[in-house]
Short mmCIF file of C-alpha atoms and ligand atoms in Angstrom, two decimals:
data_model
loop_
_atom_site.label_atom_id
_atom_site.label_comp_id
_atom_site.label_asym_id
_atom_site.label_seq_id
_atom_site.Cartn_x
_atom_site.Cartn_y
_atom_site.Cartn_z
CA MET A 14 -124.92 133.23 315.88
CA SER A 15 -121.35 134.44 315.24
CA LYS A 16 -118.62 132.05 314.13
CA ASP A 17 -116.86 132.79 317.43
CA SER A 18 -119.88 131.64 319.58
CA LEU A 19 -120.08 128.52 317.44
CA ASN A 20 -116.50 127.65 318.10
CA ARG A 21 -116.88 128.22 321.93
CA LEU A 22 -119.97 125.86 321.87
CA ARG A 23 -117.79 123.33 319.87
CA GLN A 24 -115.18 123.67 322.58
CA ASN A 25 -117.72 123.18 325.18
CA ILE A 26 -118.73 119.83 323.46
CA GLU A 27 -115.38 118.69 323.02
CA ALA A 28 -114.58 119.46 326.73
CA LEU A 29 -117.87 117.40 327.58
CA ASP A 30 -117.00 114.57 325.39
CA ARG A 31 -113.46 114.26 326.91
CA LYS A 32 -115.23 114.07 330.38
CA LEU A 33 -117.74 111.46 329.05
CA LEU A 34 -115.07 109.37 327.61
CA ARG A 35 -113.16 109.43 330.99
CA LEU A 36 -116.47 108.41 332.61
CA LEU A 37 -117.24 105.79 330.19
CA ASN A 38 -113.78 104.13 330.66
CA GLU A 39 -114.14 104.44 334.34
CA ARG A 40 -117.38 102.73 334.23
CA ALA A 41 -116.02 99.99 331.98
CA SER A 42 -113.24 99.37 334.56
CA VAL A 43 -116.05 98.99 337.22
CA SER A 44 -117.87 96.66 335.00
CA LEU A 45 -114.63 94.54 334.42
CA GLN A 46 -114.19 94.19 338.19
CA ILE A 47 -118.05 93.13 338.47
CA GLY A 48 -117.32 90.53 335.38
CA LYS A 49 -114.31 88.88 337.41
CA PHE A 50 -116.14 88.82 340.72
CA LYS A 51 -118.90 86.91 338.80
CA VAL A 52 -116.53 84.60 337.14
CA ARG A 53 -114.99 83.88 340.52
CA GLU A 54 -118.24 83.34 342.28
CA GLY A 55 -119.63 81.08 339.29
CA LEU A 56 -122.38 83.69 338.80
CA ASP A 57 -124.00 84.30 335.48
CA ILE A 58 -122.82 87.38 333.43
CA ARG A 59 -126.25 88.15 332.38
CA ASP A 60 -128.50 89.71 335.01
CA PRO A 61 -131.73 91.10 333.35
CA TRP A 62 -133.17 92.33 336.64
CA ARG A 63 -130.01 94.52 337.37
CA GLU A 64 -130.28 95.86 333.69
CA GLN A 65 -133.86 96.96 334.37
CA ALA A 66 -133.08 98.47 337.64
CA VAL A 67 -130.32 100.63 335.81
CA PHE A 68 -132.95 101.89 333.30
CA LYS A 69 -135.38 102.48 336.13
CA TYR A 70 -133.06 104.63 338.21
CA LEU A 71 -131.61 106.56 335.20
CA THR A 72 -135.26 107.39 334.19
CA GLN A 73 -135.99 108.74 337.80
CA TYR A 74 -132.78 110.89 338.01
CA ASN A 75 -133.25 112.32 334.60
CA LYS A 76 -133.89 116.06 334.40
CA GLY A 77 -133.98 116.46 330.58
CA PRO A 78 -133.84 117.72 328.05
CA LEU A 79 -133.10 114.16 326.92
CA LYS A 80 -136.33 112.08 327.09
CA ALA A 81 -136.61 108.68 329.13
CA GLY A 82 -136.64 106.80 325.79
CA GLU A 83 -133.29 108.50 324.40
CA ILE A 84 -131.67 107.97 327.81
CA LYS A 85 -132.67 104.29 327.67
CA GLU A 86 -131.39 104.10 324.09
CA ILE A 87 -128.11 105.37 325.14
CA PHE A 88 -127.68 103.24 327.99
CA GLU A 89 -128.86 100.00 326.45
CA LYS A 90 -125.69 100.28 324.14
CA ILE A 91 -123.40 100.99 327.43
CA VAL A 92 -125.08 98.24 329.19
CA SER A 93 -124.58 95.89 326.24
CA ILE A 94 -120.88 96.86 325.93
CA SER A 95 -120.45 96.22 329.60
CA ARG A 96 -122.01 92.77 329.30
CA ARG A 97 -119.43 92.21 326.43
CA ILE A 98 -116.63 93.40 328.68
CA GLN A 99 -117.78 90.99 331.38
CA SER A 100 -118.30 87.95 329.09
CA ALA A 101 -114.77 88.56 327.53
CA ALA A 102 -113.34 88.72 331.25
CA SER A 103 -114.94 85.26 331.60
CA LEU A 104 -113.59 84.05 328.67
CA SER A 105 -109.97 85.25 329.04
CA GLY A 106 -109.69 85.12 332.66
CA SER A 107 -107.64 88.33 332.04
CA ASN A 108 -107.74 92.25 332.29
CA HIS A 109 -107.77 92.64 328.51
CA SER A 110 -110.97 93.53 326.76
CA VAL A 111 -111.22 90.84 324.03
CA GLU A 112 -113.63 90.65 321.21
CA SER A 113 -115.87 87.41 320.91
CA ALA A 114 -114.03 84.51 319.31
CA ASP A 115 -115.52 85.27 315.77
CA ALA A 116 -113.51 88.48 315.78
CA ASP A 117 -110.50 87.01 317.15
CA THR A 118 -107.78 87.31 314.63
CA SER A 119 -104.85 86.46 316.90
CA PHE A 120 -105.66 82.62 316.07
CA ALA A 121 -103.48 81.55 313.34
CA VAL A 122 -104.98 78.81 310.85
CA THR A 123 -102.48 76.36 309.64
CA GLY A 124 -102.58 73.22 307.57
CA GLU A 125 -102.84 71.32 310.98
CA THR A 126 -105.94 73.20 311.88
CA ALA A 127 -108.86 71.15 312.23
CA LEU A 128 -111.97 72.23 310.06
CA TYR A 129 -115.53 72.06 311.30
CA GLY A 130 -118.61 73.87 310.04
CA ILE A 131 -122.37 74.19 309.59
CA ILE A 132 -124.32 73.22 306.54
CA GLY A 133 -127.73 74.73 305.78
CA ASN A 134 -129.64 77.09 303.85
CA PRO A 135 -129.66 79.95 305.05
CA VAL A 136 -126.81 79.99 307.43
CA ALA A 137 -125.84 83.40 307.68
CA HIS A 138 -127.93 84.08 310.85
CA SER A 139 -126.43 81.17 312.77
CA MET A 140 -124.82 81.61 316.16
CA SER A 141 -123.16 78.21 315.95
CA PRO A 142 -119.92 79.73 314.44
CA LEU A 143 -119.66 82.12 317.24
CA MET A 144 -120.30 79.55 319.90
CA HIS A 145 -118.08 76.79 318.64
CA ASN A 146 -115.14 79.15 317.80
CA THR A 147 -115.35 80.65 321.42
CA ALA A 148 -115.17 77.22 322.75
CA PHE A 149 -112.31 76.12 320.53
CA ARG A 150 -110.38 79.36 321.65
CA LEU A 151 -111.12 78.72 325.26
CA LEU A 152 -109.86 75.23 325.18
CA ASP A 153 -107.04 76.32 323.06
CA LEU A 154 -107.78 73.62 320.47
CA ASP A 155 -106.25 74.12 316.98
CA ALA A 156 -109.82 74.01 315.13
CA ILE A 157 -111.94 76.34 313.36
CA TYR A 158 -115.89 76.37 312.55
CA LEU A 159 -117.26 78.05 309.57
CA PRO A 160 -120.77 78.59 308.07
CA PHE A 161 -121.46 77.02 304.85
CA GLU A 162 -124.59 77.76 302.81
CA VAL A 163 -125.47 74.82 300.74
CA GLU A 164 -127.34 74.15 297.61
CA ASP A 165 -126.18 70.87 296.70
CA LEU A 166 -126.22 68.73 299.77
CA SER A 167 -124.61 65.50 298.29
CA GLY A 168 -121.86 67.67 296.61
CA ALA A 169 -121.24 69.44 299.78
CA LEU A 170 -120.95 66.27 301.95
CA ASN A 171 -118.31 64.75 299.18
CA GLY A 172 -116.40 68.19 299.37
CA MET A 173 -116.28 68.03 302.99
CA LYS A 174 -115.05 64.41 303.12
CA ALA A 175 -112.23 65.36 300.39
CA LEU A 176 -111.34 68.40 302.35
CA ASN A 177 -110.75 66.39 305.67
CA VAL A 178 -113.42 68.15 307.51
CA LYS A 179 -113.80 66.74 310.96
CA GLY A 180 -117.31 67.53 311.94
CA ALA A 181 -120.33 69.56 310.79
CA SER A 182 -123.60 70.87 312.31
CA VAL A 183 -126.56 70.33 309.96
CA THR A 184 -129.40 72.62 309.93
CA HIS A 185 -132.61 73.68 308.03
CA PRO A 186 -133.52 72.28 305.66
CA PHE A 187 -131.12 69.10 305.75
CA LYS A 188 -131.78 67.49 308.88
CA ARG A 189 -133.83 64.79 307.29
CA ARG A 190 -132.55 64.96 303.92
CA VAL A 191 -129.11 63.96 305.13
CA LEU A 192 -130.27 60.70 306.30
CA GLY A 193 -129.97 58.78 303.20
CA LEU A 194 -126.54 60.47 302.20
CA ILE A 195 -124.23 59.42 305.08
CA ASP A 196 -122.53 56.11 305.94
CA GLU A 197 -124.01 55.62 309.56
CA ILE A 198 -126.56 56.74 311.82
CA ASP A 199 -126.76 56.10 315.33
CA ASP A 200 -129.93 54.61 317.18
CA THR A 201 -131.17 58.14 318.31
CA ALA A 202 -130.89 59.90 315.17
CA ALA A 203 -132.64 56.91 313.47
CA LYS A 204 -135.40 57.10 315.88
CA ILE A 205 -135.87 60.82 315.86
CA GLY A 206 -135.59 60.52 311.93
CA ALA A 207 -133.29 63.62 311.83
CA VAL A 208 -129.42 64.36 312.07
CA ASN A 209 -128.02 67.56 313.27
CA THR A 210 -124.46 66.54 313.94
CA LEU A 211 -121.95 64.86 311.56
CA SER A 212 -118.47 63.34 312.52
CA PHE A 213 -116.13 62.61 309.45
CA GLY A 214 -113.83 59.52 310.04
CA LYS A 215 -112.07 56.72 308.36
CA ASP A 216 -115.19 54.74 308.20
CA GLY A 217 -117.05 57.70 306.46
CA ILE A 218 -119.68 60.05 307.88
CA GLN A 219 -121.58 59.31 311.14
CA GLY A 220 -124.56 61.06 312.07
CA THR A 221 -126.24 61.71 315.26
CA ASN A 222 -128.87 64.05 317.00
CA THR A 223 -128.16 66.33 320.01
CA ASP A 224 -131.17 68.54 319.54
CA TRP A 225 -133.25 66.14 321.65
CA VAL A 226 -130.57 66.58 324.58
CA GLY A 227 -131.05 70.37 324.22
CA ALA A 228 -134.75 70.10 324.43
CA VAL A 229 -134.87 67.70 327.39
CA ARG A 230 -132.45 69.81 329.51
CA CYS A 231 -134.24 72.87 328.61
CA LEU A 232 -137.83 71.60 329.54
CA GLU A 233 -136.48 69.76 332.72
CA VAL A 234 -135.65 73.23 334.00
CA LEU A 235 -139.53 74.10 333.80
CA LEU A 236 -141.02 70.85 335.13
CA PRO A 237 -140.28 67.26 335.71
CA ILE A 238 -141.02 65.53 332.44
CA GLU A 239 -142.18 62.31 333.63
CA GLY A 240 -145.92 61.57 333.73
CA ARG A 241 -146.70 65.28 332.48
CA THR A 242 -148.61 66.12 329.23
CA PHE A 243 -146.73 68.24 326.67
CA VAL A 244 -148.76 69.78 323.96
CA VAL A 245 -146.09 70.11 321.05
CA ILE A 246 -147.13 72.69 318.39
CA GLY A 247 -145.49 71.74 315.03
CA ALA A 248 -144.26 68.34 313.32
CA GLY A 249 -141.30 69.38 311.56
CA GLY A 250 -137.38 68.51 312.42
CA ALA A 251 -137.26 70.41 315.71
CA ALA A 252 -140.79 68.70 316.77
CA ARG A 253 -139.21 65.18 316.19
CA ALA A 254 -136.27 65.78 318.46
CA VAL A 255 -138.49 67.54 321.21
CA VAL A 256 -141.26 64.50 321.11
CA PHE A 257 -138.44 62.03 321.17
CA GLY A 258 -137.02 63.65 324.26
CA ILE A 259 -140.24 64.00 326.02
CA THR A 260 -141.08 60.31 325.36
CA VAL A 261 -137.76 58.93 326.35
CA LYS A 262 -138.21 60.75 329.72
CA GLY A 263 -141.52 59.35 330.27
CA GLY A 264 -143.80 62.37 329.41
CA ASN A 265 -146.90 62.10 327.35
CA VAL A 266 -147.30 64.12 324.17
CA ILE A 267 -150.08 65.59 322.06
CA ILE A 268 -148.96 66.97 318.78
CA VAL A 269 -150.78 69.84 317.42
CA ASN A 270 -150.01 70.80 313.67
CA ARG A 271 -151.34 73.16 311.12
CA SER A 272 -151.57 70.37 308.56
CA GLU A 273 -153.21 66.98 309.21
CA GLU A 274 -150.97 64.66 307.04
CA LYS A 275 -147.63 65.43 308.70
CA GLY A 276 -148.77 65.95 312.24
CA SER A 277 -150.83 62.74 312.44
CA ALA A 278 -147.94 60.67 310.75
CA LEU A 279 -145.47 61.95 313.52
CA ALA A 280 -148.27 61.27 316.16
CA GLU A 281 -148.51 57.75 314.74
CA GLU A 282 -144.75 57.26 314.62
CA PHE A 283 -144.18 58.17 318.36
CA HIS A 284 -147.51 56.70 319.43
CA CYS A 285 -148.91 60.02 320.82
CA GLY A 286 -152.19 61.93 320.48
CA PHE A 287 -152.81 64.39 317.52
CA ALA A 288 -154.97 67.53 317.09
CA LEU A 289 -155.26 70.10 314.38
CA LEU A 290 -153.81 73.63 315.17
CA SER A 291 -157.45 75.07 314.57
CA GLU A 292 -158.57 72.88 317.41
CA ILE A 293 -155.95 74.07 320.06
CA GLU A 294 -158.64 75.45 322.38
CA SER A 295 -159.83 71.84 322.89
CA VAL A 296 -156.49 70.39 324.01
CA GLY A 297 -154.93 70.69 327.28
CA GLY A 298 -151.80 69.82 329.08
CA ASP A 299 -148.98 70.76 331.52
CA CYS A 300 -146.95 72.37 329.12
CA LEU A 301 -147.13 73.88 325.67
CA VAL A 302 -143.85 73.76 323.52
CA ASN A 303 -143.65 75.87 320.21
CA THR A 304 -141.49 74.06 317.55
CA THR A 305 -142.80 76.16 314.72
CA PRO A 306 -140.90 79.03 313.20
CA VAL A 307 -143.88 81.20 314.09
CA GLY A 308 -142.53 84.35 316.08
CA MET A 309 -138.94 84.03 314.80
CA TYR A 310 -137.12 87.30 313.88
CA PRO A 311 -138.04 89.31 311.84
CA LYS A 312 -141.83 88.34 312.16
CA ALA A 313 -141.29 88.85 316.00
CA ASP A 314 -144.89 89.97 316.69
CA GLU A 315 -146.42 86.59 315.42
CA MET A 316 -147.65 83.92 317.87
CA PRO A 317 -148.37 80.31 316.88
CA VAL A 318 -151.42 79.92 319.22
CA PRO A 319 -154.07 82.40 320.37
CA LYS A 320 -152.89 83.98 323.77
CA GLY A 321 -156.25 82.92 325.30
CA VAL A 322 -155.22 79.34 325.52
CA LEU A 323 -151.83 80.00 327.43
CA GLY A 324 -153.12 80.47 330.90
CA THR A 325 -154.23 76.80 331.13
CA TYR A 326 -150.68 75.84 331.13
CA LYS A 327 -148.24 75.71 333.98
CA ALA A 328 -145.36 76.13 331.59
CA VAL A 329 -144.52 77.31 327.95
CA ALA A 330 -141.39 76.62 326.09
CA ASP A 331 -140.49 78.02 322.50
CA VAL A 332 -137.48 76.32 320.34
CA ILE A 333 -137.01 79.86 318.80
CA TYR A 334 -134.03 81.73 320.15
CA ASN A 335 -133.92 84.66 317.92
CA PRO A 336 -135.54 86.91 319.86
CA LEU A 337 -134.45 85.41 322.99
CA GLU A 338 -137.93 86.27 324.32
CA THR A 339 -140.59 85.61 321.74
CA MET A 340 -144.28 87.13 321.84
CA LEU A 341 -145.40 83.74 322.95
CA LEU A 342 -143.19 83.74 325.86
CA LYS A 343 -144.06 87.38 326.84
CA GLU A 344 -147.77 86.53 326.63
CA ALA A 345 -147.31 83.13 328.62
CA GLU A 346 -145.30 85.06 331.37
CA ALA A 347 -148.15 87.71 331.55
CA ALA A 348 -150.65 84.71 331.80
CA GLY A 349 -148.71 83.29 334.95
CA CYS A 350 -146.78 80.48 333.21
CA GLN A 351 -143.29 79.56 333.56
CA VAL A 352 -141.15 80.07 330.39
CA ALA A 353 -137.91 78.71 328.61
CA SER A 354 -136.60 80.21 325.54
CA GLY A 355 -135.16 78.16 322.82
CA PHE A 356 -131.80 79.89 323.58
CA HIS A 357 -131.10 77.31 326.21
CA MET A 358 -131.97 74.40 323.94
CA PHE A 359 -129.74 75.75 321.26
CA VAL A 360 -126.56 76.13 323.69
CA TYR A 361 -127.16 72.61 325.19
CA GLN A 362 -127.34 70.99 321.76
CA GLY A 363 -124.19 72.89 320.96
CA VAL A 364 -122.56 71.73 324.11
CA GLU A 365 -123.33 68.08 323.30
CA GLN A 366 -122.01 68.51 319.90
CA PHE A 367 -118.85 70.07 320.90
CA SER A 368 -118.21 66.98 323.30
CA THR A 369 -119.08 64.51 320.55
CA TRP A 370 -116.31 66.15 318.23
CA THR A 371 -113.68 66.81 320.66
CA GLY A 372 -114.17 64.37 323.45
CA ARG A 373 -113.66 67.40 325.64
CA LYS A 374 -116.09 68.99 328.18
CA ALA A 375 -117.64 71.94 326.48
CA PRO A 376 -117.16 75.31 328.19
CA MET A 377 -120.85 75.73 328.61
CA LYS A 378 -121.19 79.05 330.51
CA GLU A 379 -118.93 81.02 328.20
CA MET A 380 -120.86 79.40 325.15
CA GLU A 381 -124.02 80.72 326.70
CA ALA A 382 -122.73 84.07 327.55
CA VAL A 383 -121.28 84.78 324.13
CA VAL A 384 -124.45 83.80 322.28
CA TYR A 385 -126.64 85.57 325.00
CA GLU A 386 -124.50 88.76 324.45
CA ARG A 387 -124.60 88.58 320.59
CA LEU A 388 -128.45 88.02 320.51
CA SER A 389 -129.22 90.72 323.04
CA ARG A 390 -127.30 93.06 320.99
CA LYS A 391 -129.94 93.08 318.20
P1 LIG B 18 -139.70 72.58 309.73
O1 LIG B 18 -139.12 71.08 309.67
O2 LIG B 18 -139.89 73.20 308.70
O3 LIG B 18 -141.22 72.39 310.44
C1 LIG B 18 -142.00 73.50 310.76
C2 LIG B 18 -143.12 73.02 311.54
O4 LIG B 18 -143.72 74.29 311.91
C3 LIG B 18 -144.14 72.17 310.57
O5 LIG B 18 -144.78 71.24 311.24
C4 LIG B 18 -145.10 73.33 309.91
O6 LIG B 18 -146.26 72.85 309.86
C5 LIG B 18 -145.14 74.25 311.06
N1 LIG B 18 -145.37 75.66 310.86
C6 LIG B 18 -144.62 76.50 309.81
N2 LIG B 18 -145.09 77.60 309.69
C7 LIG B 18 -146.25 77.74 310.27
C8 LIG B 18 -147.27 78.80 310.48
N3 LIG B 18 -147.28 79.75 309.92
N4 LIG B 18 -148.22 78.29 311.40
C9 LIG B 18 -148.47 77.16 311.90
N5 LIG B 18 -147.49 76.21 311.75
C10 LIG B 18 -146.35 76.33 310.98
O7 LIG B 18 -138.61 73.46 310.62
P2 LIG B 18 -137.83 72.89 311.99
O8 LIG B 18 -136.44 72.49 311.43
O9 LIG B 18 -138.65 72.13 312.78
O10 LIG B 18 -137.65 74.33 312.66
C11 LIG B 18 -138.67 75.00 313.24
C12 LIG B 18 -137.99 75.94 314.37
O11 LIG B 18 -137.19 75.52 315.26
C13 LIG B 18 -137.30 77.18 313.52
O12 LIG B 18 -137.52 78.33 314.11
C14 LIG B 18 -135.85 76.82 314.22
O13 LIG B 18 -134.79 77.73 314.12
C15 LIG B 18 -136.07 76.15 315.41
N6 LIG B 18 -135.04 75.36 315.97
C16 LIG B 18 -134.29 75.55 317.25
C17 LIG B 18 -133.50 74.82 317.63
C18 LIG B 18 -132.90 75.12 318.95
O14 LIG B 18 -131.75 74.56 319.34
N7 LIG B 18 -133.35 76.06 319.68
C19 LIG B 18 -133.32 73.58 317.10
C20 LIG B 18 -133.89 73.16 315.92
C21 LIG B 18 -134.78 74.18 315.42
P3 LIG B 18 -146.71 72.10 308.51
O15 LIG B 18 -146.32 70.49 308.88
O16 LIG B 18 -148.25 72.06 308.36
O17 LIG B 18 -146.14 72.47 307.33
#
């Protein structure tokens, strides 16, 4: 090929790129209009069925040379950006395309800014900063929320007190360890035996637990809790909140755990049944709830129970929210069960946490949209 022909082809590409750019912006404008319509009508920004339909019709219309998989790859990015534009429209109520709050540099931190954060290890993956900062910006509160990866829990708590931090989320592995290090624990957190929310005040550090609220709201969407039997896999911090929530709402629980000691101790504490995970086939109930980390990113192809047992349950819930739909939920759906992702539990616990700290009604829909959008980008 001569240099001239190469230049001509490159000019063709540039002309096509300009057309694509115009069309992409045109598409973004339409998407923004749809976003505003959804906000006005109180509709959810995310619409997985519509997104699937987009991929389906594109595959039908595609005449190549791009393959169906390649078209899907390109449009997944376009659809994800459209969702972001729509979420931004719902956050700002304006025409502007704003980035989510953790990228919002227009907010000025001053000596007056209230400081919140999350303590855990690791915390780099946490969606809490994105979710809480979005809520702070939306309600125009002079507050900021930061992730703190902590080795020395006691040192971190003292440091936070000294720095006049207002509140903190507590995550793995500190939810139980923090109990002995704070000044006051409310009844709920004491019964659960774990704290996920700290408030710093004149009287020291107060701890509560909002995970159970998240769990209950998430399960209630699936089925009424009262009188139903829930098979809870795992006996760690998440299990404690889930089991507490179910028993408070009048449900029955069978704890199923890999190791006997921890599982039977939790069962005894909450007066419920216990079985070893190796005996899962002999256990039954209305709803199965996974509270173990099995199936969490990056080991997303793992499942905590054999798929053969799933068909016996009406509903299956997972506390894992990354990925949004775990292998367990995919298999449960295929087996005809109603399913619920840990994503909703995560958002609900955060909503409750936000209100505990600020006394304000949390902007739940927007918190949900921003986390959903970020998780679906992966
Ligand atoms: P944890 O305290 O360490 O407890 C983990 C439990 O899972 C233990 O009972 C453990 O069994 C069991 N387990 C771990 N690995 C297992 C395996 N390979 N096979 C079978 N069982 C296994 O952890 P956690 O704080 O409860 O957190 C568990 C999960 O919940 C994490 O993925 C976390 O991200 C998620 N979570 C989600 C939310 C939300 O809002 N959606 C809230 C809290 C936690 P043993 O007792 O035998 O060791």
